[in-house]
Short mmCIF file of N, CA, C and O in Angstrom, two decimals:
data_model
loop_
_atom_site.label_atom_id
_atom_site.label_comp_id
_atom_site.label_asym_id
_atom_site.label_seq_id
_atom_site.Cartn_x
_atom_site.Cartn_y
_atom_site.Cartn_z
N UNK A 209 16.97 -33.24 0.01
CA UNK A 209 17.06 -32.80 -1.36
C UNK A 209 15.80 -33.16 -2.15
O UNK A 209 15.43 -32.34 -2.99
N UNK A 210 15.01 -34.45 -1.95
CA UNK A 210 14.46 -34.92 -2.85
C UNK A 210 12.87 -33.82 -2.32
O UNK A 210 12.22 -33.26 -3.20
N UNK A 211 12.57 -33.73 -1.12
CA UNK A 211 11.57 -32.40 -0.86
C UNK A 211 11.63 -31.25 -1.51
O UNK A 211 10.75 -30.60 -2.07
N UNK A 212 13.07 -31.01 -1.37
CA UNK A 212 13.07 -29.58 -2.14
C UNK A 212 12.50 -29.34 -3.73
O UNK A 212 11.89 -28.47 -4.34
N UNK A 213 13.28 -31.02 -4.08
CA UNK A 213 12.71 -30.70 -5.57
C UNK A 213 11.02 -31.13 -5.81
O UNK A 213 10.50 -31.00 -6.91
N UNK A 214 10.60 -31.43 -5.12
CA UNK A 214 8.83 -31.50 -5.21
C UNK A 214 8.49 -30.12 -4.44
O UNK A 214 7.50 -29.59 -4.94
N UNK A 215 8.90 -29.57 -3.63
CA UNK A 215 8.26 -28.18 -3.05
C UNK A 215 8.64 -26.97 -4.35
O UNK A 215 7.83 -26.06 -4.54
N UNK A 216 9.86 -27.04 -5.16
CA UNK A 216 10.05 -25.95 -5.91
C UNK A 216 9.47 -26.86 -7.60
O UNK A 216 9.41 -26.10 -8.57
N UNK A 217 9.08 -28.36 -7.87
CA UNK A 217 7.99 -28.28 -8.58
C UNK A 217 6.38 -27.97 -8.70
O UNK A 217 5.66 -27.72 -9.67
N UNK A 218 6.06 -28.12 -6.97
CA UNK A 218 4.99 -27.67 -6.85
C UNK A 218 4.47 -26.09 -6.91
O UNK A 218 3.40 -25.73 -7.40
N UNK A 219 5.28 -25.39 -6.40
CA UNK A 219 5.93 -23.92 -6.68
C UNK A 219 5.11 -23.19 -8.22
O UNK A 219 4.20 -22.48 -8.64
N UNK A 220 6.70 -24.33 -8.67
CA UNK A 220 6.34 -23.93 -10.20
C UNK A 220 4.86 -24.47 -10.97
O UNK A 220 4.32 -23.67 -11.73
N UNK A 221 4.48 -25.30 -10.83
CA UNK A 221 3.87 -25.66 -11.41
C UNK A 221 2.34 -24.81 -10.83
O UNK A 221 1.50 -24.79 -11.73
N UNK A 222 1.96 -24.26 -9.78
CA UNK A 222 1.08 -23.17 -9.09
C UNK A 222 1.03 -21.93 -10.11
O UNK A 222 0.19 -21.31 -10.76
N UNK A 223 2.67 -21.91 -9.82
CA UNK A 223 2.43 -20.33 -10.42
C UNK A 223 2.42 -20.14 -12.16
O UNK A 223 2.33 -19.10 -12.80
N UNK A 224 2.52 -21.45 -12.62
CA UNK A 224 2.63 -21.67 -14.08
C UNK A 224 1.45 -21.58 -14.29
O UNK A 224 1.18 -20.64 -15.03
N UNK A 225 0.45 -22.29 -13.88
CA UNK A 225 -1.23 -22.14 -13.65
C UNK A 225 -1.48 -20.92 -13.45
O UNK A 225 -2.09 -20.60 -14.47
N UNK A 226 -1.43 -20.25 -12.96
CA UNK A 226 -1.66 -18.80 -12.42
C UNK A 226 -1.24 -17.89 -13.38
O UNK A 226 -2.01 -17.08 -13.90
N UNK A 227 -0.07 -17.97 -13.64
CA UNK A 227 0.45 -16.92 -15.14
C UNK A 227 0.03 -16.99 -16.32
O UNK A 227 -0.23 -15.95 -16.93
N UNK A 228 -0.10 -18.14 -16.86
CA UNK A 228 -0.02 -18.91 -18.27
C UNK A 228 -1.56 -18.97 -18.63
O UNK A 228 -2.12 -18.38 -19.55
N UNK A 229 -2.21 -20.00 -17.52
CA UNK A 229 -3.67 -20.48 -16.81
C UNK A 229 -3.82 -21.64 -18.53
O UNK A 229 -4.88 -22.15 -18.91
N UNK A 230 -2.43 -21.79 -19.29
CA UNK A 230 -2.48 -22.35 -20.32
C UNK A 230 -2.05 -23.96 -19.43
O UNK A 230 -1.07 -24.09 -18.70
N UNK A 231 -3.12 -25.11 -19.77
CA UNK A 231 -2.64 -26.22 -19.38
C UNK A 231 -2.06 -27.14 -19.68
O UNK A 231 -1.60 -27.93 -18.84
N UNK A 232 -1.90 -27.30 -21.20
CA UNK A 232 -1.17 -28.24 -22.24
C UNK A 232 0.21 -27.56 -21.84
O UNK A 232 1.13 -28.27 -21.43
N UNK A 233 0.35 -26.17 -21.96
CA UNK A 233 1.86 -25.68 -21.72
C UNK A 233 2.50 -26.05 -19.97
O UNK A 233 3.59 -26.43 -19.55
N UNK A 234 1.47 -25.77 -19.43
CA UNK A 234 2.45 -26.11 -18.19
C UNK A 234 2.21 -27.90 -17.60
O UNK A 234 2.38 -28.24 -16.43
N UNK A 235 1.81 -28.79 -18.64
CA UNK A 235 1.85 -29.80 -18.23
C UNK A 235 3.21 -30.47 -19.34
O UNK A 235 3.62 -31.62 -19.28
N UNK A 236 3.56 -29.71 -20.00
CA UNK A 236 4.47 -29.74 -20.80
C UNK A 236 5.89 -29.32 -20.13
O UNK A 236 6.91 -30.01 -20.21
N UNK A 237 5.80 -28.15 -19.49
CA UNK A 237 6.62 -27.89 -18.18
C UNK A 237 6.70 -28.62 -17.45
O UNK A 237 7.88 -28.74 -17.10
N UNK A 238 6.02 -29.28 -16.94
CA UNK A 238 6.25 -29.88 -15.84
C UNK A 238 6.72 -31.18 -16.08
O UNK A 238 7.48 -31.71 -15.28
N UNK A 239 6.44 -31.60 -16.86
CA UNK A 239 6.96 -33.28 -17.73
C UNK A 239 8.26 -32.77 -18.13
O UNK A 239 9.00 -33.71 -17.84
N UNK A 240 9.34 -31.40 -18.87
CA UNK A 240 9.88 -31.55 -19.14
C UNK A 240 11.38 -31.65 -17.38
O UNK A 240 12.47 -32.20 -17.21
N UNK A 241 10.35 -30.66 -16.43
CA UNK A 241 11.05 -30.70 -15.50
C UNK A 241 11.22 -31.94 -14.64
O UNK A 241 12.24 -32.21 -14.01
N UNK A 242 10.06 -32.71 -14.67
CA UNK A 242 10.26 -34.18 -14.31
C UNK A 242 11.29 -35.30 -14.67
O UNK A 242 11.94 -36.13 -14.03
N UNK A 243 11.12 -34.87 -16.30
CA UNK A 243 12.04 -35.90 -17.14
C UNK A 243 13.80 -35.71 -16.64
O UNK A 243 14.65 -36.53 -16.30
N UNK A 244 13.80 -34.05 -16.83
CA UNK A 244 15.50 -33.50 -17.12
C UNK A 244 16.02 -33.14 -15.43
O UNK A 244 17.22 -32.93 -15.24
N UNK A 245 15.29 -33.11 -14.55
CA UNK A 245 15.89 -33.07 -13.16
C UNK A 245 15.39 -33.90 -12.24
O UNK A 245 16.14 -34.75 -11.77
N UNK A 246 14.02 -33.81 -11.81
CA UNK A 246 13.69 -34.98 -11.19
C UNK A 246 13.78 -36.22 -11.20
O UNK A 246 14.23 -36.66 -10.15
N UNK A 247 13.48 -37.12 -12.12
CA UNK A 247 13.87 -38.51 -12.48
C UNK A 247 15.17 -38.82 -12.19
O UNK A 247 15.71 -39.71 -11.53
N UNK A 248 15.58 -37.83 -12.89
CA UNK A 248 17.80 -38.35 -12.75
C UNK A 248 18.04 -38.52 -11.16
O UNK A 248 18.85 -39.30 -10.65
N UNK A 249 17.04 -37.48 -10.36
CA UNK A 249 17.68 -37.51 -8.76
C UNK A 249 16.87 -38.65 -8.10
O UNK A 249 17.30 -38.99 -6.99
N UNK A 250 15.77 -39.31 -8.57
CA UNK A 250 15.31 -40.39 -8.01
C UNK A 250 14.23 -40.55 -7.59
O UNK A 250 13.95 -41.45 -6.81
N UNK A 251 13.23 -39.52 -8.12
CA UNK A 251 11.84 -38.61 -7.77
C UNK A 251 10.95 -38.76 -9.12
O UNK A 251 11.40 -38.39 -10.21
N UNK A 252 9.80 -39.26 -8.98
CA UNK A 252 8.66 -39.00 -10.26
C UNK A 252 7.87 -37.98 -9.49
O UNK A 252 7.46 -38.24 -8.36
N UNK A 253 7.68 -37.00 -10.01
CA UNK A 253 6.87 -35.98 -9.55
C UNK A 253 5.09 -36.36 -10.13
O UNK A 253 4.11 -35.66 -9.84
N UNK A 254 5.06 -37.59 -10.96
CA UNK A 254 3.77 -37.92 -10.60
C UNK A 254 3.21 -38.48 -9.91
O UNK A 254 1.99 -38.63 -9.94
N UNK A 255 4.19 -39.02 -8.91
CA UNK A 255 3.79 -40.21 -7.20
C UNK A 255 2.85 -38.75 -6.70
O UNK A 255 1.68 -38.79 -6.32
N UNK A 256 3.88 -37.24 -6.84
CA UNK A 256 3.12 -36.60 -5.83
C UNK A 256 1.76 -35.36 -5.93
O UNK A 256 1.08 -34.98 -4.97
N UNK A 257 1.65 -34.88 -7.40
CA UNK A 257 1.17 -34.27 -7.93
C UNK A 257 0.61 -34.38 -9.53
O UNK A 257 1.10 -35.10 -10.41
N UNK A 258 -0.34 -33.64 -9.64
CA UNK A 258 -0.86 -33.80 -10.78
C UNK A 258 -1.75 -32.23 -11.29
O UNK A 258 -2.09 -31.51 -10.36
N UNK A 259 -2.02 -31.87 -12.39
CA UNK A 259 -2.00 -30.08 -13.17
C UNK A 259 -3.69 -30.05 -12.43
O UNK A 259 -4.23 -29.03 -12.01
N UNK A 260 -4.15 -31.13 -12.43
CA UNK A 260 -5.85 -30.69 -11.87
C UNK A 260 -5.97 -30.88 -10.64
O UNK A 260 -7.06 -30.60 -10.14
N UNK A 261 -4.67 -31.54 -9.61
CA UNK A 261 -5.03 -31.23 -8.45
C UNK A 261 -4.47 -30.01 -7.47
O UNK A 261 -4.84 -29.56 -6.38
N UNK A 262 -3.16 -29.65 -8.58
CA UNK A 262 -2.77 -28.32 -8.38
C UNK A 262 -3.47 -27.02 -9.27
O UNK A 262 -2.91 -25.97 -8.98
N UNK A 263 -4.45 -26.88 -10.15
CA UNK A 263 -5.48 -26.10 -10.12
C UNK A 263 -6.51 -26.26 -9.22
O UNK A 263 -6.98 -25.14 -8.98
N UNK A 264 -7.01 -27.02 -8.69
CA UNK A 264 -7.79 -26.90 -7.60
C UNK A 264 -7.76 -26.50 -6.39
O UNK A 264 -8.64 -26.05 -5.65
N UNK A 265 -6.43 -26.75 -6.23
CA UNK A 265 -6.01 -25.98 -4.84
C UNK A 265 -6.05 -24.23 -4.88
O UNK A 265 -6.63 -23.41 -4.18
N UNK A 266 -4.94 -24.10 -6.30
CA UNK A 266 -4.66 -22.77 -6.38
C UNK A 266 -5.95 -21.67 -7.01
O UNK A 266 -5.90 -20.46 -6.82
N UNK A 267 -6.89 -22.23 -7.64
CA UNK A 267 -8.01 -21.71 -8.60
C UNK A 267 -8.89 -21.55 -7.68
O UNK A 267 -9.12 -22.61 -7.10
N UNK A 268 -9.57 -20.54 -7.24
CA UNK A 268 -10.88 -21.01 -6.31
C UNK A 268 -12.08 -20.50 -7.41
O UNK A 268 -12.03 -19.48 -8.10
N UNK A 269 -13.31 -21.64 -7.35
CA UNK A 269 -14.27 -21.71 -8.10
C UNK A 269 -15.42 -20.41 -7.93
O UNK A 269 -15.83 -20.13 -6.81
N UNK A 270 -15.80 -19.80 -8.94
CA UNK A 270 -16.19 -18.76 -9.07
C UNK A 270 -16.84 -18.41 -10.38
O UNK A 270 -16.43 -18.04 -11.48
N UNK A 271 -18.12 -18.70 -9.78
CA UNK A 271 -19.16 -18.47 -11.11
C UNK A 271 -19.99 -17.33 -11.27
O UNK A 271 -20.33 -17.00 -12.41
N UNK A 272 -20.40 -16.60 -10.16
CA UNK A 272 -20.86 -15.54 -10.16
C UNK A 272 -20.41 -14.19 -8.76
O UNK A 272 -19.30 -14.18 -8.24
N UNK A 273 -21.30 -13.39 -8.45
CA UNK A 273 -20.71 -12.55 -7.77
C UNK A 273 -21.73 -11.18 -7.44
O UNK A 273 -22.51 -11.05 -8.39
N UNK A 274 -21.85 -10.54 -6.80
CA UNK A 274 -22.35 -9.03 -6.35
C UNK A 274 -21.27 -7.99 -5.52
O UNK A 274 -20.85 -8.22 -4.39
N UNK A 275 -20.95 -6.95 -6.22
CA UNK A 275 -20.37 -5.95 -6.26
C UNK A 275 -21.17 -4.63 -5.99
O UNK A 275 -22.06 -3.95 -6.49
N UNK A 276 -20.18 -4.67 -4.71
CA UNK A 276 -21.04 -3.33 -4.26
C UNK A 276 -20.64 -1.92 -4.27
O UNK A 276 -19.89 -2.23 -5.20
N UNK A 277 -20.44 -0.76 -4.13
CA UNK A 277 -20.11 0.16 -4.50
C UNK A 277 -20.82 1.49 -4.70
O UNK A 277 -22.04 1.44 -4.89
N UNK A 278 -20.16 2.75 -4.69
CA UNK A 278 -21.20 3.86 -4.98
C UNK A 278 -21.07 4.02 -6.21
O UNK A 278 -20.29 3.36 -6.90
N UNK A 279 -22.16 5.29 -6.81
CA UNK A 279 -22.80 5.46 -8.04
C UNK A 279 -22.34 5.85 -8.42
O UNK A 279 -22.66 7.04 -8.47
N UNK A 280 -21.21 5.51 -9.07
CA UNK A 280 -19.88 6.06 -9.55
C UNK A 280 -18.98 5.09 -9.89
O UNK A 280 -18.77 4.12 -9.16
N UNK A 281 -18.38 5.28 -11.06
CA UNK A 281 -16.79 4.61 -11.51
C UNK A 281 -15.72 4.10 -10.42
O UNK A 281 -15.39 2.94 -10.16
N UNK A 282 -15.28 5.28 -9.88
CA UNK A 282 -14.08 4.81 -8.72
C UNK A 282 -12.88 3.73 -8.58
O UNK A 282 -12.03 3.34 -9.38
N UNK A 283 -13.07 3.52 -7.70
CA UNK A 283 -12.51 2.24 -7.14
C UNK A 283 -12.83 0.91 -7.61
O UNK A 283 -12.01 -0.01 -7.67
N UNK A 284 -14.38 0.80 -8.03
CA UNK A 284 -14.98 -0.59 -8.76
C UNK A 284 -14.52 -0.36 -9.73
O UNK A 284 -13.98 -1.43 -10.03
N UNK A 285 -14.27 0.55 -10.77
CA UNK A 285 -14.08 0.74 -12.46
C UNK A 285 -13.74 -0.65 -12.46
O UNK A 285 -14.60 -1.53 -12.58
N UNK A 286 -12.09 -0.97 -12.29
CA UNK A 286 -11.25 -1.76 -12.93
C UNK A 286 -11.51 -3.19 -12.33
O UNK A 286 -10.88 -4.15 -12.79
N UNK A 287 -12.19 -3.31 -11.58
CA UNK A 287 -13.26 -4.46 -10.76
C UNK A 287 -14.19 -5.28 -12.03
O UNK A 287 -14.12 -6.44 -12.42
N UNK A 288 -14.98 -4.26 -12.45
CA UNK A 288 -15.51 -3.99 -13.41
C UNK A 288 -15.23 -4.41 -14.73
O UNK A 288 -15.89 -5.08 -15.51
N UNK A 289 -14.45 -4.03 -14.79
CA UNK A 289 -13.98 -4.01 -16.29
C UNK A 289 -13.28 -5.56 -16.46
O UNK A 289 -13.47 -6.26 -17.45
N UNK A 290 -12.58 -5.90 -15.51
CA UNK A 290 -11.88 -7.66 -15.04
C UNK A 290 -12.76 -8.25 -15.30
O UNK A 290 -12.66 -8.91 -16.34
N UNK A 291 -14.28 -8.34 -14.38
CA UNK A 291 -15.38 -9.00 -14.62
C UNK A 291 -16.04 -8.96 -15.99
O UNK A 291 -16.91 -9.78 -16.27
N UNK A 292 -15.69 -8.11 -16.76
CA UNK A 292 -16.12 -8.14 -18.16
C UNK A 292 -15.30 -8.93 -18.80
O UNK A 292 -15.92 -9.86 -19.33
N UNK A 293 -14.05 -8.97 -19.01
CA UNK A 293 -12.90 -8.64 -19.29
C UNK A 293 -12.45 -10.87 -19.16
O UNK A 293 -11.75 -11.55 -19.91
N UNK A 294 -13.15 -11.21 -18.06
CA UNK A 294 -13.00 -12.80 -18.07
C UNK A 294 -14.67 -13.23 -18.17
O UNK A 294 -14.98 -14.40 -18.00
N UNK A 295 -15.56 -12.32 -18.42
CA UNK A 295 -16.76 -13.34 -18.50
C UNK A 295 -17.37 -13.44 -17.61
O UNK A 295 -18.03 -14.48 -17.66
N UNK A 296 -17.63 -12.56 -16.25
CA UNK A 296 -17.80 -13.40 -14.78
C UNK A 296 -19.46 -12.80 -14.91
O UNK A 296 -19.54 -11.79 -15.61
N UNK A 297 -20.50 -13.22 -14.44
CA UNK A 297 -21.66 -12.57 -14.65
C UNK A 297 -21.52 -12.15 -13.19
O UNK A 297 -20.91 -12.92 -12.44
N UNK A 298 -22.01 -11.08 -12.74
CA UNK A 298 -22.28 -10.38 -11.85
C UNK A 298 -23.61 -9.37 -11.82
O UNK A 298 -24.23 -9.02 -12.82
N UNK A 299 -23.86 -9.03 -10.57
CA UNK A 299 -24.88 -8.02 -9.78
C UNK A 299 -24.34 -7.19 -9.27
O UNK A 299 -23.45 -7.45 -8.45
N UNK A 300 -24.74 -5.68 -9.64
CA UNK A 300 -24.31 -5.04 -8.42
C UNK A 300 -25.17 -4.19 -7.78
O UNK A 300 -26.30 -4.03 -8.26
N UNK A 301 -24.78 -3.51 -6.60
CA UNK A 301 -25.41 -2.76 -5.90
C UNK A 301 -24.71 -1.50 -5.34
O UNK A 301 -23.75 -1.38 -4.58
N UNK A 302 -25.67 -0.39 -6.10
CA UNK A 302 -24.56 1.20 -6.08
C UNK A 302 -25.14 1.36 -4.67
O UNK A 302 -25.98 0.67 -4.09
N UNK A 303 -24.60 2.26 -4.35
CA UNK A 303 -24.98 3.33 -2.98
C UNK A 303 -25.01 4.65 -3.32
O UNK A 303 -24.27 5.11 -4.19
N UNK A 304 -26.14 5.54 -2.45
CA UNK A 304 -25.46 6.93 -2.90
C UNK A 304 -25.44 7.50 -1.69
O UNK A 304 -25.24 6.74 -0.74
N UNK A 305 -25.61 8.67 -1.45
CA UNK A 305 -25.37 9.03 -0.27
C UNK A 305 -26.63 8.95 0.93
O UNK A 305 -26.52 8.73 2.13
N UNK A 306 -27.57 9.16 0.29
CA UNK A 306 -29.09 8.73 1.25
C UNK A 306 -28.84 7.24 2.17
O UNK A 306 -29.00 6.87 3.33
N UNK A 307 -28.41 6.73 1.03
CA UNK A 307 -28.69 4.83 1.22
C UNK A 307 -27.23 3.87 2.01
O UNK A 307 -27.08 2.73 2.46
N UNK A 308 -26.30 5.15 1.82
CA UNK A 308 -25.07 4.11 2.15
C UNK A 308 -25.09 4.35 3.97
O UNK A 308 -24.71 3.45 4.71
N UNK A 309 -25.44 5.30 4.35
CA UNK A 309 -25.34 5.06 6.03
C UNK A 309 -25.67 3.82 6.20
O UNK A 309 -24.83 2.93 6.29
N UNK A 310 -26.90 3.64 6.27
CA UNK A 310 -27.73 2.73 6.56
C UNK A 310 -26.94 0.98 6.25
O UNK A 310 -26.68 0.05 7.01
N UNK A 311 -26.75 1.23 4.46
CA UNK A 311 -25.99 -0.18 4.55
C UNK A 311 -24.74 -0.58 5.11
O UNK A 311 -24.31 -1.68 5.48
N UNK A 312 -24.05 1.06 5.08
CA UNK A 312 -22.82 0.54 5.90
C UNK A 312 -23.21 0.34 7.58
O UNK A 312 -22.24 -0.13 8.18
N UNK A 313 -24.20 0.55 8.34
CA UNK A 313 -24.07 -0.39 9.22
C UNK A 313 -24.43 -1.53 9.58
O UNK A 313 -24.04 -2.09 10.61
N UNK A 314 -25.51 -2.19 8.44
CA UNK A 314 -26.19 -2.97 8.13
C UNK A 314 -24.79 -4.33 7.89
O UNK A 314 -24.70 -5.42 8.46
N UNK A 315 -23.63 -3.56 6.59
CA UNK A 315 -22.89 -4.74 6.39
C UNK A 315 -22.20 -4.56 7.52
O UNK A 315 -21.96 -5.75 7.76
N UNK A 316 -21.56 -3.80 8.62
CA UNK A 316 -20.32 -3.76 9.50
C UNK A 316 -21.49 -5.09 10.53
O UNK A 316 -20.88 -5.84 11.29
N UNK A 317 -22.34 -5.18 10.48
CA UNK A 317 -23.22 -5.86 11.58
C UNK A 317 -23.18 -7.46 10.79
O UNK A 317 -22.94 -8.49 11.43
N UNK A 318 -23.40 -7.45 9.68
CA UNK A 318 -23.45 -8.84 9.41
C UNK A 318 -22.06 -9.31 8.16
O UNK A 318 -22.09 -10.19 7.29
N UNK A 319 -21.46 -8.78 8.35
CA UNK A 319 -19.83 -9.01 8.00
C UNK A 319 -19.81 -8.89 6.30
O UNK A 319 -19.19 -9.82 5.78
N UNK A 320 -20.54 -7.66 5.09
CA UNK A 320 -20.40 -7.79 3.86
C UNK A 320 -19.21 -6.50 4.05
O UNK A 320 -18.10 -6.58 3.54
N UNK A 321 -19.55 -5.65 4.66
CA UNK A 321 -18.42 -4.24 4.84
C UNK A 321 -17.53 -4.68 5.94
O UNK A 321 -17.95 -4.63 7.10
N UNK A 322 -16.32 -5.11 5.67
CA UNK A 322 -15.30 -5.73 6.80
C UNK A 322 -14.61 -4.62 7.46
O UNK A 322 -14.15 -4.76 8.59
N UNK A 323 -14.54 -3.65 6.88
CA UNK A 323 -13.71 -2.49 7.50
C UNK A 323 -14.59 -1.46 6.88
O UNK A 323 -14.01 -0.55 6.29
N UNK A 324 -15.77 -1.45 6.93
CA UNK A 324 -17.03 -0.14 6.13
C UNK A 324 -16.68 0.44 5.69
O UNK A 324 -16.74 1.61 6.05
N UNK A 325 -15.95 0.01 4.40
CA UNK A 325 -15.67 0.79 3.51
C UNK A 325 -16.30 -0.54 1.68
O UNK A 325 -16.52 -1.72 1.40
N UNK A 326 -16.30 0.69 1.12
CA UNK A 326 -16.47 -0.14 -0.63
C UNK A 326 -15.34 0.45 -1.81
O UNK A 326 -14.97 1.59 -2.08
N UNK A 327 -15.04 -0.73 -2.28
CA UNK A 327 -15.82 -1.53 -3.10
C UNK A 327 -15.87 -3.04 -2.05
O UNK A 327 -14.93 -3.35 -1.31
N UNK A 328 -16.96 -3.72 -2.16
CA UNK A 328 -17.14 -5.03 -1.15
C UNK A 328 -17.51 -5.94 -2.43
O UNK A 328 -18.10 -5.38 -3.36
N UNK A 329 -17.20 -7.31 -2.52
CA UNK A 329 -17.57 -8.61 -3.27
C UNK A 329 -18.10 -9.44 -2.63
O UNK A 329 -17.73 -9.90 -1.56
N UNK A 330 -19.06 -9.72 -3.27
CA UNK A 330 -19.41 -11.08 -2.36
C UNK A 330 -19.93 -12.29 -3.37
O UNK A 330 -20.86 -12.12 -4.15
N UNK A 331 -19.12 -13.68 -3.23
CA UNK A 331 -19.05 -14.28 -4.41
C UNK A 331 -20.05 -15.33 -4.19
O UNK A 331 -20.52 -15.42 -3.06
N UNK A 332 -20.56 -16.36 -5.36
CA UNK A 332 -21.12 -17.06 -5.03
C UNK A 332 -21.55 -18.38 -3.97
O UNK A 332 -22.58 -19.00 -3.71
N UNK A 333 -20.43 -18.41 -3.64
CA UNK A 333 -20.62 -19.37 -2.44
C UNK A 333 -20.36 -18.77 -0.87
O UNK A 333 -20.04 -19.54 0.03
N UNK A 334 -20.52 -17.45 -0.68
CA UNK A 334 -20.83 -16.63 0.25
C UNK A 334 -19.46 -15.71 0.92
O UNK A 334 -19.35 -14.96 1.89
N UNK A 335 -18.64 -16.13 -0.04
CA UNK A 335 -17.18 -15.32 0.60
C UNK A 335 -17.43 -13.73 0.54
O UNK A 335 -17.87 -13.16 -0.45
N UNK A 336 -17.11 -13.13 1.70
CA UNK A 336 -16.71 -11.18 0.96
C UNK A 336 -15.69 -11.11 1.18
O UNK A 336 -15.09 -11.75 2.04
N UNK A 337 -15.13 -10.10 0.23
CA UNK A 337 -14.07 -9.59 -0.57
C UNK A 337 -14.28 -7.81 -0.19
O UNK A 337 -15.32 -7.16 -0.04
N UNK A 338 -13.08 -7.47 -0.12
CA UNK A 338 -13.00 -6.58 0.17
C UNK A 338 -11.55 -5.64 -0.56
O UNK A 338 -10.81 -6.25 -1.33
N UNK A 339 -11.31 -4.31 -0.24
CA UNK A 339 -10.44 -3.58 -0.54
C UNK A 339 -10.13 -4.09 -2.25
O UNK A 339 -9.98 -5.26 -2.63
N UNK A 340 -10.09 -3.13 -2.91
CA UNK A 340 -9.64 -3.12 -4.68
C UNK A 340 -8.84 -4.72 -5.10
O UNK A 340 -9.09 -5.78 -5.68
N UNK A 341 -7.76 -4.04 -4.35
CA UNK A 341 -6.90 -5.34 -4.90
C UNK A 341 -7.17 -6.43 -4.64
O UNK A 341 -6.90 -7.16 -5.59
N UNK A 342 -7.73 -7.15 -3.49
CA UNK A 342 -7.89 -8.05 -3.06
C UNK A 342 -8.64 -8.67 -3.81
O UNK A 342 -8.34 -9.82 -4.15
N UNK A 343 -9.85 -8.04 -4.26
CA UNK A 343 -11.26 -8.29 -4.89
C UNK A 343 -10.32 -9.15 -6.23
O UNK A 343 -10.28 -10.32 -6.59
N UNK A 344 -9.55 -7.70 -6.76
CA UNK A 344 -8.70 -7.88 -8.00
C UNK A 344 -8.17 -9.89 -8.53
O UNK A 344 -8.43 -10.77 -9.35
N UNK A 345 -7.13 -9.50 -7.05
CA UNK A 345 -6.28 -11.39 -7.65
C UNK A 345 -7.21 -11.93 -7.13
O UNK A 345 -6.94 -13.08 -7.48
N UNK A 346 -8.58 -12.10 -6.27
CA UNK A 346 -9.29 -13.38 -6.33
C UNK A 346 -10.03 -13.48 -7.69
O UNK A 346 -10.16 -14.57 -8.24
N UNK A 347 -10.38 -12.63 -8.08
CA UNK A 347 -11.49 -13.04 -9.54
C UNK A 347 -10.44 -13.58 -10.45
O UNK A 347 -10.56 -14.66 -11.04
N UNK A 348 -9.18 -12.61 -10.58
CA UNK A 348 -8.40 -12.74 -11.67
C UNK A 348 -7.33 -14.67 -11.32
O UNK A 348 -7.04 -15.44 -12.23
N UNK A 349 -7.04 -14.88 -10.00
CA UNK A 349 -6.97 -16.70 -10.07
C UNK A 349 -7.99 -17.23 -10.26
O UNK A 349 -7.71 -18.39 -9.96
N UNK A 350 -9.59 -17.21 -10.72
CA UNK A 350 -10.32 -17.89 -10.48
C UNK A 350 -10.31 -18.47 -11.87
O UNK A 350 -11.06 -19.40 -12.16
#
């Protein structure tokens, strides 16, 4: 019993970060869930956790970025517009049709096009990102 209730505060307290990304409120949550269920069962949920070591896990750090894509709106638009939209400074790099053979075998060879296709991310500390959405919830947890 007493796991369960640290696995479904840790739970909550992830995805409170993630929704809210407000920290006074979900440390407020989480103290109130500590106080009114945990404690009574015999559990301080501060032996096991704490709001900055569960943003660190769940947040991955992300300061900049290059976005790749053709010369066109598309698929990047709303990529785009996120990265405006939280502040993220970015680079990008269009393709058009002359230039994209070439890079798409260029990235399928050194792993920026994972399945040669775009929109592709590639963030500051060397991760790529790939397919819309994906690109999407990593910038948008960061």
């Amino acid at each position: 019993m007493k796991l369960q209730v640290i696995v479904v505060a840790i739970l909550a307290l992830g995805y409170g970060l993630y929704v809210t990304r407000d920290e006074p409120l979900v440390k407020q949550a989480l103290e109130d869930f500590n106080t009114k269920i945990a404690k009574p069962m015999g559990i301080d949920l501060n032996d096991y956790l704490s709001v900055s070591e569960c943003e660190a896990r769940y947040r991955p750090a992300l300061n900049s970025g290059v976005l790749r894509y053709f010369a066109g709106r598309g698929r990047a638009d709303v990529i785009r517009m996120l990265m405006q939209d939280v502040q993220l400074p970015y680079t990008e790099v269009r393709y058009t049709t002359d230039t994209w053979p070439a890079a798409k075998e260029q990235g399928l060879a050194n792993g920026t096009f994972v399945f040669g296709q775009v929109p592709s991310f590639t963030t500051d500390q060397g991760l790529n990102l790939v397919q819309t959405f994906g690109i999407l919830k990593y910038i948008a947890r960061a």
